[in-house]
PDB file of C-alpha atoms in Angstrom:
ATOM      1  CA  UNK A   1     153.149 -33.058 -67.654  1.00 67.00           C
ATOM      2  CA  UNK A   2     150.818 -34.831 -65.457  1.00 80.00           C
ATOM      3  CA  UNK A   3     152.065 -38.257 -64.171  1.00 93.00           C
ATOM      4  CA  UNK A   4     150.284 -41.480 -63.654  1.00 98.00           C
ATOM      5  CA  UNK A   5     150.819 -43.822 -60.679  1.00 98.00           C
ATOM      6  CA  UNK A   6     150.956 -47.430 -60.915  1.00 99.00           C
ATOM      7  CA  UNK A   7     150.773 -50.198 -58.322  1.00 99.00           C
ATOM      8  CA  UNK A   8     151.460 -53.817 -58.831  1.00 99.00           C
ATOM      9  CA  UNK A   9     151.481 -56.607 -56.527  1.00 99.00           C
ATOM     10  CA  UNK A  10     151.570 -60.475 -56.657  1.00 99.00           C
ATOM     11  CA  UNK A  11     149.291 -61.148 -53.686  1.00 99.00           C
ATOM     12  CA  UNK A  12     149.537 -64.779 -53.869  1.00 98.00           C
ATOM     13  CA  UNK A  13     145.876 -65.324 -53.710  1.00 98.00           C
ATOM     14  CA  UNK A  14     145.588 -64.000 -50.142  1.00 98.00           C
ATOM     15  CA  UNK A  15     142.397 -61.969 -49.198  1.00 98.00           C
ATOM     16  CA  UNK A  16     144.538 -58.735 -49.027  1.00 98.00           C
ATOM     17  CA  UNK A  17     141.676 -56.441 -50.169  1.00 98.00           C
ATOM     18  CA  UNK A  18     142.138 -54.092 -47.354  1.00 98.00           C
ATOM     19  CA  UNK A  19     145.919 -53.761 -47.649  1.00 98.00           C
ATOM     20  CA  UNK A  20     145.688 -53.278 -51.434  1.00 98.00           C
ATOM     21  CA  UNK A  21     143.264 -50.371 -50.881  1.00 98.00           C
ATOM     22  CA  UNK A  22     145.371 -49.012 -48.290  1.00 98.00           C
ATOM     23  CA  UNK A  23     148.470 -49.016 -50.800  1.00 98.00           C
ATOM     24  CA  UNK A  24     146.556 -47.567 -53.373  1.00 98.00           C
ATOM     25  CA  UNK A  25     145.254 -44.582 -51.189  1.00 98.00           C
ATOM     26  CA  UNK A  26     148.282 -44.102 -49.544  1.00 98.00           C
ATOM     27  CA  UNK A  27     150.599 -43.940 -53.081  1.00 98.00           C
ATOM     28  CA  UNK A  28     147.633 -42.239 -54.719  1.00 97.00           C
ATOM     29  CA  UNK A  29     147.514 -45.026 -57.605  1.00 98.00           C
ATOM     30  CA  UNK A  30     145.782 -44.182 -60.594  1.00 98.00           C
ATOM     31  CA  UNK A  31     146.098 -47.902 -61.934  1.00 99.00           C
ATOM     32  CA  UNK A  32     146.395 -51.176 -59.794  1.00 99.00           C
ATOM     33  CA  UNK A  33     147.611 -54.362 -61.246  1.00 99.00           C
ATOM     34  CA  UNK A  34     147.101 -57.556 -59.309  1.00 99.00           C
ATOM     35  CA  UNK A  35     148.731 -60.938 -60.144  1.00 99.00           C
ATOM     36  CA  UNK A  36     147.024 -63.782 -58.363  1.00 98.00           C
ATOM     37  CA  UNK A  37     144.144 -61.879 -56.920  1.00 97.00           C
ATOM     38  CA  UNK A  38     142.734 -63.566 -53.704  1.00 93.00           C
ATOM     39  CA  UNK A  39     139.369 -61.429 -53.629  1.00 95.00           C
ATOM     40  CA  UNK A  40     136.718 -61.136 -56.142  1.00 95.00           C
ATOM     41  CA  UNK A  41     136.601 -57.930 -57.953  1.00 96.00           C
ATOM     42  CA  UNK A  42     133.340 -56.862 -56.402  1.00 97.00           C
ATOM     43  CA  UNK A  43     135.177 -56.771 -53.017  1.00 98.00           C
ATOM     44  CA  UNK A  44     138.312 -55.183 -54.075  1.00 97.00           C
ATOM     45  CA  UNK A  45     136.140 -52.393 -55.616  1.00 97.00           C
ATOM     46  CA  UNK A  46     133.956 -51.643 -52.694  1.00 98.00           C
ATOM     47  CA  UNK A  47     137.322 -51.634 -50.310  1.00 98.00           C
ATOM     48  CA  UNK A  48     139.283 -49.510 -53.081  1.00 98.00           C
ATOM     49  CA  UNK A  49     136.328 -47.000 -53.443  1.00 98.00           C
ATOM     50  CA  UNK A  50     136.034 -46.977 -49.472  1.00 97.00           C
ATOM     51  CA  UNK A  51     139.093 -44.994 -49.316  1.00 93.00           C
ATOM     52  CA  UNK A  52     139.555 -41.130 -49.968  1.00 86.00           C
ATOM     53  CA  UNK A  53     140.980 -41.386 -53.429  1.00 86.00           C
ATOM     54  CA  UNK A  54     138.306 -43.777 -54.605  1.00 88.00           C
ATOM     55  CA  UNK A  55     136.531 -43.569 -57.778  1.00 95.00           C
ATOM     56  CA  UNK A  56     138.194 -46.934 -59.050  1.00 98.00           C
ATOM     57  CA  UNK A  57     136.386 -49.044 -61.998  1.00 97.00           C
ATOM     58  CA  UNK A  58     137.266 -52.524 -62.968  1.00 97.00           C
ATOM     59  CA  UNK A  59     137.769 -52.903 -66.897  1.00 95.00           C
ATOM     60  CA  UNK A  60     136.696 -56.518 -67.545  1.00 90.00           C
ATOM     61  CA  UNK A  61     139.462 -58.644 -69.022  1.00 92.00           C
ATOM     62  CA  UNK A  62     140.087 -62.296 -70.137  1.00 92.00           C
ATOM     63  CA  UNK A  63     143.394 -62.752 -68.197  1.00 95.00           C
ATOM     64  CA  UNK A  64     143.141 -65.377 -65.226  1.00 93.00           C
ATOM     65  CA  UNK A  65     146.208 -64.312 -63.776  1.00 97.00           C
ATOM     66  CA  UNK A  66     146.311 -60.521 -63.983  1.00 98.00           C
ATOM     67  CA  UNK A  67     143.425 -58.320 -63.300  1.00 98.00           C
ATOM     68  CA  UNK A  68     143.525 -54.327 -63.220  1.00 98.00           C
ATOM     69  CA  UNK A  69     141.557 -51.685 -61.532  1.00 98.00           C
ATOM     70  CA  UNK A  70     141.698 -48.075 -62.674  1.00 98.00           C
ATOM     71  CA  UNK A  71     140.460 -44.352 -61.225  1.00 97.00           C
ATOM     72  CA  UNK A  72     140.091 -43.702 -65.176  1.00 97.00           C
ATOM     73  CA  UNK A  73     136.927 -44.492 -66.996  1.00 95.00           C
ATOM     74  CA  UNK A  74     136.816 -48.227 -68.264  1.00 92.00           C
ATOM     75  CA  UNK A  75     136.291 -46.812 -71.763  1.00 94.00           C
ATOM     76  CA  UNK A  76     139.663 -45.070 -71.656  1.00 97.00           C
ATOM     77  CA  UNK A  77     141.638 -48.595 -70.641  1.00 97.00           C
ATOM     78  CA  UNK A  78     140.591 -51.105 -73.727  1.00 96.00           C
ATOM     79  CA  UNK A  79     142.320 -54.439 -74.142  1.00 97.00           C
ATOM     80  CA  UNK A  80     143.816 -54.815 -77.454  1.00 98.00           C
ATOM     81  CA  UNK A  81     145.532 -58.452 -76.638  1.00 98.00           C
ATOM     82  CA  UNK A  82     144.666 -60.767 -73.735  1.00 98.00           C
ATOM     83  CA  UNK A  83     145.716 -64.436 -72.714  1.00 98.00           C
ATOM     84  CA  UNK A  84     145.703 -66.380 -69.920  1.00 97.00           C
ATOM     85  CA  UNK A  85     148.890 -64.692 -68.353  1.00 98.00           C
ATOM     86  CA  UNK A  86     149.375 -61.329 -70.347  1.00 99.00           C
ATOM     87  CA  UNK A  87     146.541 -58.157 -70.541  1.00 99.00           C
ATOM     88  CA  UNK A  88     147.885 -55.723 -73.092  1.00 99.00           C
ATOM     89  CA  UNK A  89     145.601 -52.693 -73.044  1.00 99.00           C
ATOM     90  CA  UNK A  90     145.477 -49.027 -74.548  1.00 98.00           C
ATOM     91  CA  UNK A  91     145.245 -46.171 -72.234  1.00 98.00           C
ATOM     92  CA  UNK A  92     143.661 -43.209 -73.889  1.00 97.00           C
ATOM     93  CA  UNK A  93     143.174 -40.109 -71.742  1.00 96.00           C
ATOM     94  CA  UNK A  94     141.801 -36.751 -73.011  1.00 94.00           C
ATOM     95  CA  UNK A  95     144.628 -34.200 -73.840  1.00 91.00           C
ATOM     96  CA  UNK A  96     147.388 -37.007 -73.305  1.00 94.00           C
ATOM     97  CA  UNK A  97     149.408 -39.285 -75.510  1.00 96.00           C
ATOM     98  CA  UNK A  98     148.084 -42.861 -75.533  1.00 98.00           C
ATOM     99  CA  UNK A  99     149.853 -45.466 -73.766  1.00 98.00           C
ATOM    100  CA  UNK A 100     150.103 -49.206 -74.265  1.00 99.00           C
ATOM    101  CA  UNK A 101     150.379 -51.094 -71.062  1.00 99.00           C
ATOM    102  CA  UNK A 102     151.130 -54.817 -70.858  1.00 99.00           C
ATOM    103  CA  UNK A 103     150.566 -56.433 -67.381  1.00 99.00           C
ATOM    104  CA  UNK A 104     152.120 -60.009 -67.122  1.00 99.00           C
ATOM    105  CA  UNK A 105     152.463 -63.003 -64.816  1.00 99.00           C
ATOM    106  CA  UNK A 106     154.971 -65.454 -66.473  1.00 99.00           C
ATOM    107  CA  UNK A 107     155.094 -68.958 -65.707  1.00 98.00           C
ATOM    108  CA  UNK A 108     157.070 -69.915 -62.480  1.00 97.00           C
ATOM    109  CA  UNK A 109     160.361 -71.517 -62.272  1.00 95.00           C
ATOM    110  CA  UNK A 110     158.391 -74.342 -60.384  1.00 92.00           C
ATOM    111  CA  UNK A 111     156.742 -75.376 -63.435  1.00 94.00           C
ATOM    112  CA  UNK A 112     158.926 -74.079 -66.325  1.00 97.00           C
ATOM    113  CA  UNK A 113     162.654 -74.325 -67.206  1.00 97.00           C
ATOM    114  CA  UNK A 114     164.773 -71.276 -67.837  1.00 96.00           C
ATOM    115  CA  UNK A 115     164.605 -72.073 -71.633  1.00 98.00           C
ATOM    116  CA  UNK A 116     160.840 -72.209 -71.702  1.00 98.00           C
ATOM    117  CA  UNK A 117     160.697 -68.811 -69.733  1.00 98.00           C
ATOM    118  CA  UNK A 118     163.300 -67.351 -72.271  1.00 98.00           C
ATOM    119  CA  UNK A 119     161.021 -68.247 -75.296  1.00 98.00           C
ATOM    120  CA  UNK A 120     157.834 -67.015 -73.799  1.00 98.00           C
ATOM    121  CA  UNK A 121     159.525 -63.566 -73.318  1.00 99.00           C
ATOM    122  CA  UNK A 122     160.419 -63.868 -76.936  1.00 98.00           C
ATOM    123  CA  UNK A 123     156.578 -64.571 -77.634  1.00 99.00           C
ATOM    124  CA  UNK A 124     155.654 -61.496 -75.535  1.00 99.00           C
ATOM    125  CA  UNK A 125     158.037 -59.106 -77.115  1.00 99.00           C
ATOM    126  CA  UNK A 126     156.749 -59.931 -80.593  1.00 99.00           C
ATOM    127  CA  UNK A 127     153.172 -59.444 -79.461  1.00 99.00           C
ATOM    128  CA  UNK A 128     154.009 -55.907 -77.945  1.00 99.00           C
ATOM    129  CA  UNK A 129     155.686 -54.869 -81.083  1.00 99.00           C
ATOM    130  CA  UNK A 130     152.432 -55.961 -83.191  1.00 99.00           C
ATOM    131  CA  UNK A 131     150.449 -54.130 -80.846  1.00 99.00           C
ATOM    132  CA  UNK A 132     152.786 -50.960 -80.950  1.00 99.00           C
ATOM    133  CA  UNK A 133     152.792 -51.131 -84.765  1.00 99.00           C
ATOM    134  CA  UNK A 134     148.861 -51.273 -84.878  1.00 98.00           C
ATOM    135  CA  UNK A 135     149.013 -48.349 -82.404  1.00 98.00           C
ATOM    136  CA  UNK A 136     151.289 -46.218 -84.370  1.00 98.00           C
ATOM    137  CA  UNK A 137     153.457 -45.642 -81.157  1.00 98.00           C
ATOM    138  CA  UNK A 138     155.992 -47.163 -79.085  1.00 98.00           C
ATOM    139  CA  UNK A 139     155.174 -45.398 -75.783  1.00 98.00           C
ATOM    140  CA  UNK A 140     154.770 -48.911 -73.966  1.00 99.00           C
ATOM    141  CA  UNK A 141     154.928 -49.863 -70.438  1.00 99.00           C
ATOM    142  CA  UNK A 142     155.426 -53.612 -69.274  1.00 99.00           C
ATOM    143  CA  UNK A 143     154.949 -54.495 -65.920  1.00 99.00           C
ATOM    144  CA  UNK A 144     154.272 -57.345 -63.683  1.00 99.00           C
ATOM    145  CA  UNK A 145     155.813 -60.655 -62.000  1.00 99.00           C
ATOM    146  CA  UNK A 146     157.963 -62.154 -64.767  1.00 99.00           C
ATOM    147  CA  UNK A 147     159.314 -64.893 -62.474  1.00 99.00           C
ATOM    148  CA  UNK A 148     162.798 -63.925 -63.726  1.00 99.00           C
ATOM    149  CA  UNK A 149     165.536 -61.882 -62.609  1.00 99.00           C
ATOM    150  CA  UNK A 150     166.660 -58.543 -64.693  1.00 99.00           C
ATOM    151  CA  UNK A 151     169.880 -60.492 -65.504  1.00 99.00           C
ATOM    152  CA  UNK A 152     168.197 -63.669 -66.964  1.00 99.00           C
ATOM    153  CA  UNK A 153     168.191 -64.351 -70.647  1.00 98.00           C
ATOM    154  CA  UNK A 154     164.337 -64.160 -71.117  1.00 99.00           C
ATOM    155  CA  UNK A 155     164.832 -60.377 -70.040  1.00 99.00           C
ATOM    156  CA  UNK A 156     168.273 -59.595 -71.644  1.00 99.00           C
ATOM    157  CA  UNK A 157     168.392 -61.459 -75.028  1.00 99.00           C
ATOM    158  CA  UNK A 158     167.790 -59.717 -77.957  1.00 99.00           C
ATOM    159  CA  UNK A 159     165.438 -62.398 -78.976  1.00 98.00           C
ATOM    160  CA  UNK A 160     163.655 -61.892 -75.475  1.00 99.00           C
ATOM    161  CA  UNK A 161     162.607 -58.740 -73.885  1.00 99.00           C
ATOM    162  CA  UNK A 162     165.933 -56.624 -74.733  1.00 99.00           C
ATOM    163  CA  UNK A 163     165.736 -55.203 -71.621  1.00 99.00           C
ATOM    164  CA  UNK A 164     168.649 -53.219 -70.731  1.00 99.00           C
ATOM    165  CA  UNK A 165     170.017 -51.368 -67.446  1.00 99.00           C
ATOM    166  CA  UNK A 166     171.154 -48.253 -69.330  1.00 98.00           C
ATOM    167  CA  UNK A 167     168.833 -45.455 -70.415  1.00 98.00           C
ATOM    168  CA  UNK A 168     171.553 -44.315 -72.783  1.00 98.00           C
ATOM    169  CA  UNK A 169     171.655 -47.500 -74.513  1.00 99.00           C
ATOM    170  CA  UNK A 170     167.912 -47.941 -74.744  1.00 99.00           C
ATOM    171  CA  UNK A 171     167.893 -44.791 -76.401  1.00 98.00           C
ATOM    172  CA  UNK A 172     169.254 -46.021 -79.224  1.00 98.00           C
ATOM    173  CA  UNK A 173     165.792 -47.514 -79.918  1.00 98.00           C
ATOM    174  CA  UNK A 174     166.954 -51.113 -81.328  1.00 98.00           C
ATOM    175  CA  UNK A 175     169.756 -53.012 -82.290  1.00 98.00           C
ATOM    176  CA  UNK A 176     170.405 -55.270 -85.018  1.00 98.00           C
ATOM    177  CA  UNK A 177     171.952 -58.803 -85.136  1.00 98.00           C
ATOM    178  CA  UNK A 178     171.941 -60.909 -88.398  1.00 98.00           C
ATOM    179  CA  UNK A 179     170.240 -58.092 -90.059  1.00 97.00           C
ATOM    180  CA  UNK A 180     167.220 -58.590 -87.879  1.00 98.00           C
ATOM    181  CA  UNK A 181     166.054 -55.387 -85.565  1.00 98.00           C
ATOM    182  CA  UNK A 182     165.282 -55.946 -81.948  1.00 99.00           C
ATOM    183  CA  UNK A 183     163.514 -53.169 -80.429  1.00 99.00           C
ATOM    184  CA  UNK A 184     165.078 -52.063 -76.740  1.00 99.00           C
ATOM    185  CA  UNK A 185     163.321 -51.632 -73.795  1.00 99.00           C
ATOM    186  CA  UNK A 186     164.649 -50.116 -70.591  1.00 99.00           C
ATOM    187  CA  UNK A 187     164.754 -52.109 -67.364  1.00 99.00           C
ATOM    188  CA  UNK A 188     165.363 -49.606 -64.031  1.00 99.00           C
ATOM    189  CA  UNK A 189     164.841 -52.624 -61.861  1.00 99.00           C
ATOM    190  CA  UNK A 190     168.557 -53.415 -61.747  1.00 98.00           C
ATOM    191  CA  UNK A 191     169.129 -50.692 -59.502  1.00 97.00           C
ATOM    192  CA  UNK A 192     166.992 -52.582 -56.851  1.00 98.00           C
ATOM    193  CA  UNK A 193     169.009 -55.857 -56.912  1.00 97.00           C
ATOM    194  CA  UNK A 194     171.051 -56.134 -53.557  1.00 97.00           C
ATOM    195  CA  UNK A 195     170.937 -54.656 -50.031  1.00 96.00           C
ATOM    196  CA  UNK A 196     172.393 -50.902 -50.702  1.00 93.00           C
ATOM    197  CA  UNK A 197     168.942 -49.422 -49.587  1.00 91.00           C
ATOM    198  CA  UNK A 198     168.054 -51.688 -46.657  1.00 94.00           C
ATOM    199  CA  UNK A 199     168.178 -55.763 -45.518  1.00 96.00           C
ATOM    200  CA  UNK A 200     165.203 -56.190 -48.127  1.00 98.00           C
ATOM    201  CA  UNK A 201     167.248 -57.060 -51.279  1.00 98.00           C
ATOM    202  CA  UNK A 202     164.747 -57.497 -53.479  1.00 98.00           C
ATOM    203  CA  UNK A 203     161.038 -58.350 -54.019  1.00 99.00           C
ATOM    204  CA  UNK A 204     160.879 -61.894 -53.591  1.00 99.00           C
ATOM    205  CA  UNK A 205     163.012 -64.237 -51.282  1.00 98.00           C
ATOM    206  CA  UNK A 206     163.767 -68.063 -51.852  1.00 97.00           C
ATOM    207  CA  UNK A 207     165.929 -70.254 -49.876  1.00 95.00           C
ATOM    208  CA  UNK A 208     166.711 -73.535 -51.533  1.00 92.00           C
ATOM    209  CA  UNK A 209     169.781 -76.325 -50.905  1.00 91.00           C
ATOM    210  CA  UNK A 210     170.579 -76.211 -54.472  1.00 93.00           C
ATOM    211  CA  UNK A 211     174.315 -75.023 -55.227  1.00 97.00           C
ATOM    212  CA  UNK A 212     173.256 -72.201 -57.130  1.00 94.00           C
ATOM    213  CA  UNK A 213     170.721 -69.983 -55.145  1.00 95.00           C
ATOM    214  CA  UNK A 214     170.413 -66.254 -55.287  1.00 97.00           C
ATOM    215  CA  UNK A 215     168.279 -66.040 -52.238  1.00 98.00           C
ATOM    216  CA  UNK A 216     166.944 -62.538 -52.974  1.00 98.00           C
ATOM    217  CA  UNK A 217     165.241 -61.950 -56.385  1.00 99.00           C
ATOM    218  CA  UNK A 218     163.663 -59.099 -58.427  1.00 99.00           C
ATOM    219  CA  UNK A 219     160.810 -60.840 -60.274  1.00 99.00           C
ATOM    220  CA  UNK A 220     158.506 -57.892 -59.729  1.00 99.00           C
ATOM    221  CA  UNK A 221     159.452 -55.542 -62.471  1.00 99.00           C
ATOM    222  CA  UNK A 222     158.585 -52.695 -64.753  1.00 99.00           C
ATOM    223  CA  UNK A 223     160.117 -52.021 -68.047  1.00 99.00           C
ATOM    224  CA  UNK A 224     159.746 -49.234 -70.814  1.00 99.00           C
ATOM    225  CA  UNK A 225     160.533 -48.158 -74.210  1.00 99.00           C
ATOM    226  CA  UNK A 226     162.817 -45.456 -74.494  1.00 98.00           C
ATOM    227  CA  UNK A 227     160.154 -43.111 -75.474  1.00 97.00           C
ATOM    228  CA  UNK A 228     159.077 -43.323 -71.786  1.00 98.00           C
ATOM    229  CA  UNK A 229     162.431 -43.756 -70.221  1.00 98.00           C
ATOM    230  CA  UNK A 230     163.640 -40.152 -70.924  1.00 94.00           C
ATOM    231  CA  UNK A 231     161.196 -38.808 -68.314  1.00 93.00           C
ATOM    232  CA  UNK A 232     161.292 -41.621 -66.069  1.00 97.00           C
ATOM    233  CA  UNK A 233     162.177 -40.265 -62.310  1.00 96.00           C
ATOM    234  CA  UNK A 234     163.912 -43.381 -60.545  1.00 97.00           C
ATOM    235  CA  UNK A 235     163.141 -41.849 -57.175  1.00 96.00           C
ATOM    236  CA  UNK A 236     159.625 -42.572 -57.779  1.00 97.00           C
ATOM    237  CA  UNK A 237     160.056 -46.401 -58.103  1.00 98.00           C
ATOM    238  CA  UNK A 238     159.884 -48.363 -54.954  1.00 98.00           C
ATOM    239  CA  UNK A 239     159.598 -51.847 -53.811  1.00 99.00           C
ATOM    240  CA  UNK A 240     156.981 -51.002 -50.823  1.00 99.00           C
ATOM    241  CA  UNK A 241     157.846 -52.608 -47.433  1.00 99.00           C
ATOM    242  CA  UNK A 242     155.144 -51.120 -45.527  1.00 98.00           C
ATOM    243  CA  UNK A 243     151.570 -49.591 -45.520  1.00 98.00           C
ATOM    244  CA  UNK A 244     150.565 -47.477 -42.743  1.00 97.00           C
ATOM    245  CA  UNK A 245     151.556 -49.038 -39.613  1.00 97.00           C
ATOM    246  CA  UNK A 246     151.501 -52.579 -41.187  1.00 98.00           C
ATOM    247  CA  UNK A 247     154.892 -54.241 -42.089  1.00 98.00           C
ATOM    248  CA  UNK A 248     155.006 -56.102 -45.223  1.00 99.00           C
ATOM    249  CA  UNK A 249     158.464 -57.640 -44.187  1.00 99.00           C
ATOM    250  CA  UNK A 250     159.822 -59.658 -41.489  1.00 98.00           C
ATOM    251  CA  UNK A 251     162.151 -58.610 -39.042  1.00 97.00           C
ATOM    252  CA  UNK A 252     164.929 -59.661 -41.308  1.00 97.00           C
ATOM    253  CA  UNK A 253     163.812 -57.879 -44.352  1.00 97.00           C
ATOM    254  CA  UNK A 254     161.918 -60.516 -45.891  1.00 98.00           C
ATOM    255  CA  UNK A 255     158.399 -60.446 -47.302  1.00 99.00           C
ATOM    256  CA  UNK A 256     155.979 -61.504 -44.504  1.00 98.00           C
ATOM    257  CA  UNK A 257     154.338 -64.587 -46.641  1.00 97.00           C
ATOM    258  CA  UNK A 258     152.270 -65.535 -43.455  1.00 97.00           C
ATOM    259  CA  UNK A 259     150.193 -62.306 -43.042  1.00 97.00           C
ATOM    260  CA  UNK A 260     150.840 -60.637 -46.488  1.00 98.00           C
ATOM    261  CA  UNK A 261     152.334 -61.913 -49.595  1.00 99.00           C
ATOM    262  CA  UNK A 262     155.602 -63.801 -50.695  1.00 98.00           C
ATOM    263  CA  UNK A 263     156.064 -61.083 -53.087  1.00 99.00           C
ATOM    264  CA  UNK A 264     156.514 -57.259 -52.353  1.00 99.00           C
ATOM    265  CA  UNK A 265     154.503 -54.464 -54.052  1.00 99.00           C
ATOM    266  CA  UNK A 266     155.991 -52.001 -56.619  1.00 99.00           C
ATOM    267  CA  UNK A 267     155.026 -48.439 -57.215  1.00 99.00           C
ATOM    268  CA  UNK A 268     156.274 -46.078 -59.770  1.00 99.00           C
ATOM    269  CA  UNK A 269     155.219 -43.001 -61.685  1.00 98.00           C
ATOM    270  CA  UNK A 270     154.972 -42.622 -65.561  1.00 97.00           C
ATOM    271  CA  UNK A 271     154.962 -38.948 -67.255  1.00 94.00           C
ATOM    272  CA  UNK A 272     153.447 -39.206 -70.967  1.00 92.00           C
TER     273      UNK A 272
END
């Protein structure tokens, strides 16, 4: 079964088009999703298509926080729902099963309370379910900057995104509470919390003087329905720390926010 490679990066409104292009080329990305893009689409397309893999298109969308580039024809990636921070699209490739892609950049903790973030996840979950019902399938992937960790209420609550850390639990498809059914998502990003792999213990670092401070966060995530999770290869999911000879992190493993972005890129493959 052919695989499709996704690249997501919140570039923090930095002019990082050449770095994005090198990342896409190095990882052979088929779909590039950016949050807070710092370059105009024409510049990004020029840099993407100057690379060996090339062949990128820019399917125009209405979201001001999320932009998408793809090596597939724009006719194969059509929007079905868009808002300022969410773009849900159908990917329909010849001789392949259709895929629903929800790209998001949810509001920051600097402006929204945890309660508001959680309620927004509930709204997102309902919209995704609506588009699945319209499409007639649940082959759905959700990716982006959630501005929440995998363990926060918006991600784990049944009335939120209902995203669990276990494929076996997600394989139950849904759970019922007070007679209401909630569809599961699988969240593989739990395995990227902490320093088991390296000093880079997440995708975003924030140091504050508050009593409760996680320091490292995994705000940049990919979630998927069990229909996709059963074939998902964890070894192909990476928080990227370098591209070519360029490091995206400092000597202490934290994102190099001065020369790159305060977030690190996410790369993964999907078989469908």
